[in-house]
Short mmCIF file of C-alpha atoms and ligand atoms in Angstrom, two decimals:
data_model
loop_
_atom_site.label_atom_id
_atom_site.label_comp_id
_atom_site.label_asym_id
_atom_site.label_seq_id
_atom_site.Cartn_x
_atom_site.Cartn_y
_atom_site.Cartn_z
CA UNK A 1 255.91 -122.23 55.86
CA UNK A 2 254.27 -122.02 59.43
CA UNK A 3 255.26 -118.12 59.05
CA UNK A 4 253.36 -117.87 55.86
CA UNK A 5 250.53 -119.60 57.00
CA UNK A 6 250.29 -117.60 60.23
CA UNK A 7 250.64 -114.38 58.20
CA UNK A 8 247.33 -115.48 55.63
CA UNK A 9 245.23 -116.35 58.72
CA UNK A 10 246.17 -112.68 60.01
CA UNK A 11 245.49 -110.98 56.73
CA UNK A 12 242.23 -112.97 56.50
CA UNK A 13 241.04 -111.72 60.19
CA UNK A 14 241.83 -108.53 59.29
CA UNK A 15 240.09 -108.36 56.41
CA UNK A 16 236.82 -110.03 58.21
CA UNK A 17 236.91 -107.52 61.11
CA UNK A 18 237.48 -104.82 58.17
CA UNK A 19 234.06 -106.66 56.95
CA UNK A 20 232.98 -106.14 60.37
CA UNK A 21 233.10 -103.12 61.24
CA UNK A 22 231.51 -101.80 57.60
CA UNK A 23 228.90 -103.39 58.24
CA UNK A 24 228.33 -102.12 61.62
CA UNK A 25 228.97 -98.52 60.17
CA UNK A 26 226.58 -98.99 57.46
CA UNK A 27 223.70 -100.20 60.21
CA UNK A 28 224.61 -97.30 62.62
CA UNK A 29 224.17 -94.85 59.34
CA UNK A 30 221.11 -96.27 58.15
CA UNK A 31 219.65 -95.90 61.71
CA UNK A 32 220.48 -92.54 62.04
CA UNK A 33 218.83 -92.13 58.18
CA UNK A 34 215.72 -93.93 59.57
CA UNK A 35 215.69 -91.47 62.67
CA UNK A 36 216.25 -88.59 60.96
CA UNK A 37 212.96 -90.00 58.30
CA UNK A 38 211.33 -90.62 61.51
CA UNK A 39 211.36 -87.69 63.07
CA UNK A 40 210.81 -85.53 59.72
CA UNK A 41 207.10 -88.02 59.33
CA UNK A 42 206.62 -86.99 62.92
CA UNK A 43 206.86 -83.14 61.75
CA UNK A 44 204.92 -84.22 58.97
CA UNK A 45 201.79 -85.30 60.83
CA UNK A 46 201.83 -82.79 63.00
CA UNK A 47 201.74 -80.41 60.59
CA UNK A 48 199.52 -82.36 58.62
CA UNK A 49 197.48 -82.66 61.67
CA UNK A 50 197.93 -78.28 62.37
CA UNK A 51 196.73 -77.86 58.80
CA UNK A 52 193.85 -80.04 59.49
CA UNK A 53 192.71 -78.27 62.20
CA UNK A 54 192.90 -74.50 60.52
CA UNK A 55 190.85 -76.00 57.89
CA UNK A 56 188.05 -76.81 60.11
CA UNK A 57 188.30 -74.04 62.44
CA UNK A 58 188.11 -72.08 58.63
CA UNK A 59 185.13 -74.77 57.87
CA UNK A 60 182.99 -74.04 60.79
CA UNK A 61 183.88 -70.30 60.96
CA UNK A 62 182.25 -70.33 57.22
CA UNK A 63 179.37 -72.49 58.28
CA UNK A 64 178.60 -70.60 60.70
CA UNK A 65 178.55 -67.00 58.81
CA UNK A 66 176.41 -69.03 56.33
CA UNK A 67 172.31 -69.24 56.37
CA UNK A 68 173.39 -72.48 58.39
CA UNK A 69 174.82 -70.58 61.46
CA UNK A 70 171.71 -68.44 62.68
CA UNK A 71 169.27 -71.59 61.38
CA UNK A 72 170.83 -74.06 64.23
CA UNK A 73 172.67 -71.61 66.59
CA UNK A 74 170.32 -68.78 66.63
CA UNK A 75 173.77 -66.81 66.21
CA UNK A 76 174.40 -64.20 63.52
CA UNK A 77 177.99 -62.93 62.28
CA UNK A 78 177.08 -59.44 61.17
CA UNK A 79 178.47 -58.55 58.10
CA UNK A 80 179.38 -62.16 57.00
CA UNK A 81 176.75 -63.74 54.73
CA UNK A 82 175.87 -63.95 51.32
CA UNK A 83 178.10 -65.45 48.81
CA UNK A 84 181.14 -64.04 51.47
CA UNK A 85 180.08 -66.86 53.43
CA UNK A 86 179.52 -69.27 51.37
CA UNK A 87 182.65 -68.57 49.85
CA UNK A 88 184.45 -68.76 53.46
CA UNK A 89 182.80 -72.61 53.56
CA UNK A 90 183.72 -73.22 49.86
CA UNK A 91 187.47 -72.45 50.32
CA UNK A 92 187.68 -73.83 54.02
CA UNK A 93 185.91 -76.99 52.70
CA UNK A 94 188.57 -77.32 50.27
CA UNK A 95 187.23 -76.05 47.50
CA UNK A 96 189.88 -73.50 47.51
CA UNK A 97 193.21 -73.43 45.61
CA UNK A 98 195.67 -76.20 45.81
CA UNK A 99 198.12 -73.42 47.67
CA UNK A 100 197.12 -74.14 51.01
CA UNK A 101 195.71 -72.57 53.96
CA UNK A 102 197.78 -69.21 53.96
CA UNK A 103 195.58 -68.67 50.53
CA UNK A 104 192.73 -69.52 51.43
CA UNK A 105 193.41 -66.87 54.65
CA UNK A 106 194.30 -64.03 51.60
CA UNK A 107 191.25 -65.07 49.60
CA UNK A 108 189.56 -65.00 52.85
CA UNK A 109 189.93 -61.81 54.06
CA UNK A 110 190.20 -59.70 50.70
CA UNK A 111 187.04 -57.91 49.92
CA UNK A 112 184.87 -58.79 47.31
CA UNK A 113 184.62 -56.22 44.42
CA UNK A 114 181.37 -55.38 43.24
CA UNK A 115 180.75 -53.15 39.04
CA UNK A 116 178.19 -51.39 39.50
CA UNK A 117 176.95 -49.60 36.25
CA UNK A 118 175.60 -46.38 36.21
CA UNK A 119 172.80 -45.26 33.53
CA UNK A 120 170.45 -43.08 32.45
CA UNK A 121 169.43 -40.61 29.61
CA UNK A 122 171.56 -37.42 29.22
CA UNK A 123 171.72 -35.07 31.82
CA UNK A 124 170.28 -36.87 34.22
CA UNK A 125 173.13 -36.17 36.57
CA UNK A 126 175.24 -39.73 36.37
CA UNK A 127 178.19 -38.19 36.40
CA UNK A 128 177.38 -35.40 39.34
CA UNK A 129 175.77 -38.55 40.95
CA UNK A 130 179.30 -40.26 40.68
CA UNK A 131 181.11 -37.29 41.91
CA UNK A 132 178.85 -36.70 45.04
CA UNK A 133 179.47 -40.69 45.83
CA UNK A 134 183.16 -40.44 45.69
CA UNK A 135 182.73 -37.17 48.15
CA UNK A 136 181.02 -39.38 50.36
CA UNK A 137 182.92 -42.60 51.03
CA UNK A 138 186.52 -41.15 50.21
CA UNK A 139 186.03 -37.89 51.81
CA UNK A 140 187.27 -35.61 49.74
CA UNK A 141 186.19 -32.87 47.18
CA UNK A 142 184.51 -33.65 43.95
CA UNK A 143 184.53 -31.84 40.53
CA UNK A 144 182.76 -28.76 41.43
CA UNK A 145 179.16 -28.95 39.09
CA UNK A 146 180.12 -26.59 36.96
CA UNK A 147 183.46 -28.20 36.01
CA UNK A 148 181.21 -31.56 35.25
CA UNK A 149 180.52 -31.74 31.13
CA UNK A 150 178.30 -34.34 29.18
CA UNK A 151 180.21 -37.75 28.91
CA UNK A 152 181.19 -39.48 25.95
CA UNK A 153 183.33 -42.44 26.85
CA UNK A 154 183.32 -43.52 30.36
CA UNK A 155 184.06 -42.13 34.02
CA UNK A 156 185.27 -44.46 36.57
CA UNK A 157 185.02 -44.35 40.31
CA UNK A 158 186.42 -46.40 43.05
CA UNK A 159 185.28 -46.89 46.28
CA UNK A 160 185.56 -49.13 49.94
CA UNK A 161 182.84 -49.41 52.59
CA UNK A 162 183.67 -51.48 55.47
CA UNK A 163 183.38 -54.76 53.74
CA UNK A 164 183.32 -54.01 49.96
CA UNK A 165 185.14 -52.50 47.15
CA UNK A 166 182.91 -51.00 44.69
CA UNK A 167 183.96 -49.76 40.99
CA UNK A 168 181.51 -47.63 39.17
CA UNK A 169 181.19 -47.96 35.84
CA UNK A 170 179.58 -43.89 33.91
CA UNK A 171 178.44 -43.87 30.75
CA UNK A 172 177.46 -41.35 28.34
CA UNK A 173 173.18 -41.25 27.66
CA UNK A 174 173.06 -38.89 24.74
CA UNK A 175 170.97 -41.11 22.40
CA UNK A 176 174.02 -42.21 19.97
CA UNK A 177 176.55 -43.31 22.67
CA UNK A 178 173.70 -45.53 24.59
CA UNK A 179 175.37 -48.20 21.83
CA UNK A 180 177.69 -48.62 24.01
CA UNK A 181 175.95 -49.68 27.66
CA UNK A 182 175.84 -53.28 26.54
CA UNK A 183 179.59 -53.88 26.30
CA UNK A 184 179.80 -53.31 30.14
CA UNK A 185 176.82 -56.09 31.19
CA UNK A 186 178.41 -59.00 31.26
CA UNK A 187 180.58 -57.57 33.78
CA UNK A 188 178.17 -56.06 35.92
CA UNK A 189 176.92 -56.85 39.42
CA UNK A 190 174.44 -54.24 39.31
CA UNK A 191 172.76 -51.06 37.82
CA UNK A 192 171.66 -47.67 39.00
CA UNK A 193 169.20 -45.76 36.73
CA UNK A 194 169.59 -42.12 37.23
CA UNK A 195 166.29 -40.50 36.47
CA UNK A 196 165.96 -36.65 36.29
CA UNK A 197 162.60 -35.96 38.68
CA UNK A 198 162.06 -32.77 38.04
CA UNK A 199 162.08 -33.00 33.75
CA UNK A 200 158.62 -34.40 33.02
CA UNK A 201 159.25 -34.55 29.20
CA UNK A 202 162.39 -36.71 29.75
CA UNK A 203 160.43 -39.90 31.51
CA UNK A 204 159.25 -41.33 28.25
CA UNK A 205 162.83 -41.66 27.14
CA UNK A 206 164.09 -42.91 29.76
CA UNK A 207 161.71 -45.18 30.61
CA UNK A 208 162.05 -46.21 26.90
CA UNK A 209 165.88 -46.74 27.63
CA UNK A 210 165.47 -48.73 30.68
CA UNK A 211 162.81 -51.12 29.61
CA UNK A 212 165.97 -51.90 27.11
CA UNK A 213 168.49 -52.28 29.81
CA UNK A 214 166.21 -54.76 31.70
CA UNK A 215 165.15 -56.53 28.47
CA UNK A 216 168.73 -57.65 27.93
CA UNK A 217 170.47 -61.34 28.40
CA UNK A 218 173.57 -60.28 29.71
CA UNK A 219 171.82 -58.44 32.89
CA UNK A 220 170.01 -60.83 33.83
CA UNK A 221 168.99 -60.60 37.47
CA UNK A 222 171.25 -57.95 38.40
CA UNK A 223 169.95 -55.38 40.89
CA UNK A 224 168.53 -52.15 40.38
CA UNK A 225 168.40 -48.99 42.38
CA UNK A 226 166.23 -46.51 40.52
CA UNK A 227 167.56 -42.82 41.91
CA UNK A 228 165.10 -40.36 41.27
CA UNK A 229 167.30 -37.40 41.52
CA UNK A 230 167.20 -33.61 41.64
CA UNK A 231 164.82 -34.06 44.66
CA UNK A 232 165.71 -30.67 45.93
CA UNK A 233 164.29 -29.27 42.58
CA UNK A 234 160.48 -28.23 43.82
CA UNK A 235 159.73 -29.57 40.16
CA UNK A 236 160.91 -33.17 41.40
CA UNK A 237 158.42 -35.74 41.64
CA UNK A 238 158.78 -38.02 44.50
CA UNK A 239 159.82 -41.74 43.84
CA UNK A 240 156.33 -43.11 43.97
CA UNK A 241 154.87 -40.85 41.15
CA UNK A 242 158.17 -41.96 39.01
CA UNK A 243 157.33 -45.26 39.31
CA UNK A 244 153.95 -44.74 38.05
CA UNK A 245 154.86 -42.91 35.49
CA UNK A 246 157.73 -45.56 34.62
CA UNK A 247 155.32 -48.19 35.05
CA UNK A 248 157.86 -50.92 34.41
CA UNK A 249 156.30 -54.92 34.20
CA UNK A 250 159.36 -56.01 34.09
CA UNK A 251 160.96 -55.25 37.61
CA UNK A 252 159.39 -57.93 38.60
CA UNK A 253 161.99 -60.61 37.93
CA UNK A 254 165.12 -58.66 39.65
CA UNK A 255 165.48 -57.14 42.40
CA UNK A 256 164.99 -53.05 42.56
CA UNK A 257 164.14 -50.24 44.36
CA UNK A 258 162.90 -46.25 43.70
CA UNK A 259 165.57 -44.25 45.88
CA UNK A 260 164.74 -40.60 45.85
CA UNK A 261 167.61 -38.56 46.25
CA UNK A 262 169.98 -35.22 45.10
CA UNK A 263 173.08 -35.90 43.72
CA UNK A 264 173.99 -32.11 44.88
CA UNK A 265 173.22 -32.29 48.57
CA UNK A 266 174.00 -35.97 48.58
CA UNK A 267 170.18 -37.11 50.15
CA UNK A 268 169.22 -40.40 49.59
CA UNK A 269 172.94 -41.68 48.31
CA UNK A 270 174.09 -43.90 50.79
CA UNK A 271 170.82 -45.65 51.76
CA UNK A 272 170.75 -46.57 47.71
CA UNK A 273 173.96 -47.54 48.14
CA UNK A 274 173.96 -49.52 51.39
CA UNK A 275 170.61 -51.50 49.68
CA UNK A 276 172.60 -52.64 46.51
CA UNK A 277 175.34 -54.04 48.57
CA UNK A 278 173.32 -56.01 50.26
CA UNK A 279 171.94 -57.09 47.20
CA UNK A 280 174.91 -57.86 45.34
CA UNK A 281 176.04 -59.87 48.34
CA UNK A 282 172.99 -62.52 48.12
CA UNK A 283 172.31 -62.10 44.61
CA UNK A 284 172.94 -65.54 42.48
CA UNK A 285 174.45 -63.44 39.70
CA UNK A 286 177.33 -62.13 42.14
CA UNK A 287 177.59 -66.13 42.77
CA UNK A 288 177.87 -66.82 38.94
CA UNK A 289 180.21 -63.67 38.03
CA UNK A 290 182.96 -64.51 40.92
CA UNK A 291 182.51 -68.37 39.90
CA UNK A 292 183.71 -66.98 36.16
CA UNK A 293 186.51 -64.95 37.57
CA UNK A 294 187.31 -67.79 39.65
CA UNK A 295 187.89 -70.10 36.63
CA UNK A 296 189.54 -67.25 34.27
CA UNK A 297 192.01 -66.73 37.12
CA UNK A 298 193.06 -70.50 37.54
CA UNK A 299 193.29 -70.56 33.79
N1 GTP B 301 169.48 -29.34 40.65
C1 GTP B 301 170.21 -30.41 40.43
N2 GTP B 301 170.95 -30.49 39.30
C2 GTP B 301 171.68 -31.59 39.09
C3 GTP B 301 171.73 -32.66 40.01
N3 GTP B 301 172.55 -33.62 39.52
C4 GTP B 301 173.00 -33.14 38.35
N4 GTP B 301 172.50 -31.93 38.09
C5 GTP B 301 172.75 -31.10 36.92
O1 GTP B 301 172.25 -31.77 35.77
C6 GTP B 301 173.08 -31.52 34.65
C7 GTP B 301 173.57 -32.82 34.03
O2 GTP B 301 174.43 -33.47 34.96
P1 GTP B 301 175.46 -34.62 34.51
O3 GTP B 301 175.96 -35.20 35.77
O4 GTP B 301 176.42 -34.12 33.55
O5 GTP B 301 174.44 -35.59 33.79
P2 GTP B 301 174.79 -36.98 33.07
O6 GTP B 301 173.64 -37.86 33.32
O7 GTP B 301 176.12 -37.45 33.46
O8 GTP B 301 174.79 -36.54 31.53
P3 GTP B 301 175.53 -37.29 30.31
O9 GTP B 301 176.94 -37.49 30.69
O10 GTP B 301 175.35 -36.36 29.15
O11 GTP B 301 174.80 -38.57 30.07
C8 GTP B 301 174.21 -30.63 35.16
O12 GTP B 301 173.90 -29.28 34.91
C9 GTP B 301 174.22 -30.87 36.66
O13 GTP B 301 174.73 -29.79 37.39
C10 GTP B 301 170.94 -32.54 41.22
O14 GTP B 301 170.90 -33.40 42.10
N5 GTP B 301 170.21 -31.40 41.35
MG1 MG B 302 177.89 -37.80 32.47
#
């Protein structure tokens, strides 16, 4: 009896210090579950805290390249302003996408692309204009000018300068394909009007065609270069006597400018060119276009 009794108290000890030393195992693994939560909320904040920082360095960095910068530190970023800046602010302010700040970095540092449209009445050398451009910036040959034959649907050219990428946009000016110029608008940043100088009985037409190009919604404040072209033709009127004869009310509203050039010796090309960059860069439409291809691309 004494035996069994002695054996019950054993069994129950052993069973308590089985109790025991659970329960110690079960504090010892939920400490080591609380350090390792510990130590991952540590790496959290500082990353939290790394991520934090980029994003202000990126906020101030945009600030800075933005009207903002030169106004109260008398310091300019060359080659940052313009919607690039603001932009750089938007995205570093968190305006950006939800991906974090390795997007915002790509988004960043991609270069904006600019449509540029280029028009005019038939045979005013668009398309030798186009050819002469993509000589320029991508250094190599063109079509040779003889090779070059009237367009009917459209030519396009691609180009980078330092900062942009630029796609131009050719279209046919025979009378019955000039239809077909207001399909590309919407899209475009901006518009050069190629305008034979040195064929007198051709300025009524085009300025006829033009003052329809600026009339129209969907171009609304999008800059125009003017390139009076064939300069080397001793025919050629120079840029101020086209604009006289042009005598165009409504440039007024946008900005433009008469850029006398050749698209055969390539005069004149990349100061037009170099002018409606800058444009495009400040212009509010450029704002409003990549603010639609913002939204279509989160859609
Ligand atoms: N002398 C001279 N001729 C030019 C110049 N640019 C173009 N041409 C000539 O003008 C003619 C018409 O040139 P295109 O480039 O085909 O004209 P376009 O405006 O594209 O004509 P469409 O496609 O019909 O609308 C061609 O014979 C060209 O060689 C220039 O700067 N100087
Ligand atoms: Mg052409």
């Amino acid at each position: 009896m004494a035996r069994k009794f002695r054996r019950e108290i054993e069994r129950e000890r052993r069973t308590l210090a089985a109790a025991w030393e659970e329960s110690r195992a079960r504090v010892s693994r939920s400490r080591v579950v609380e350090g390792c939560s510990r130590v991952s909320l540590k790496k959290k904040k500082k990353k939290s805290f790394y991520a934090f920082a980029i994003d202000g360095a990126w906020a101030v960095l945009g600030l800075m390249c933005s009207s903002y910068g030169p106004r109260y530190t008398g310091l300019r970023i060359p080659h940052c302003h313009g919607p690039f800046a603001v932009r750089m602010a938007h995205l570093s302010l968190g305006g950006g996408d939800v991906n974090g700040p390795s997007q915002k970095g790509k988004h960043v540092f991609s270069k904006a692309e600019f449509h540029v449209l280029i028009l005019g009445v038939h045979k005013a050398g668009k398309t030798t204009l186009l050819e002469k451009v993509k000589s320029i910036y991508l250094k190599e040959e063109g079509l040779p000018h003889d090779r070059i034959v009237p367009t009917v649907g459209l030519n396009i050219g691609r180009i980078e300068d330092a900062n942009v990428k630029l796609v131009f946009w050719d279209l046919g000016g025979q009378p019955g394909l000039r239809t077909i110029w207001e399909k590309y608008y919407e899209e475009a940043h901006a518009v050069i009007y190629v305008i034979d100088s040195a064929a007198a009985s051709s300025f009524e037409d085009a300025k006829s065609a033009l003052e329809k190009v600026l009339h129209h919604e969907d171009l609304q404040g999008a800059p125009l270069l003017i390139f009076a072209n064939k300069q080397e033709l001793p025919a050629a009127v120079t840029e101020e006597e086209l604009a006289r004869h042009l005598h165009l009310k409504e440039l007024d509203e946008r900005p433009y400018m008469f850029q006398a050039g050749s698209a055969y010796d390539g005069t004149g090309i990349k100061a037009g060119i170099d002018w409606l960059v800058e444009e495009m860069e400040r212009s509010k439409r450029t704002e409003v276009l990549m603010a639609r291809t913002e939204t279509a691309e989160k859609i």
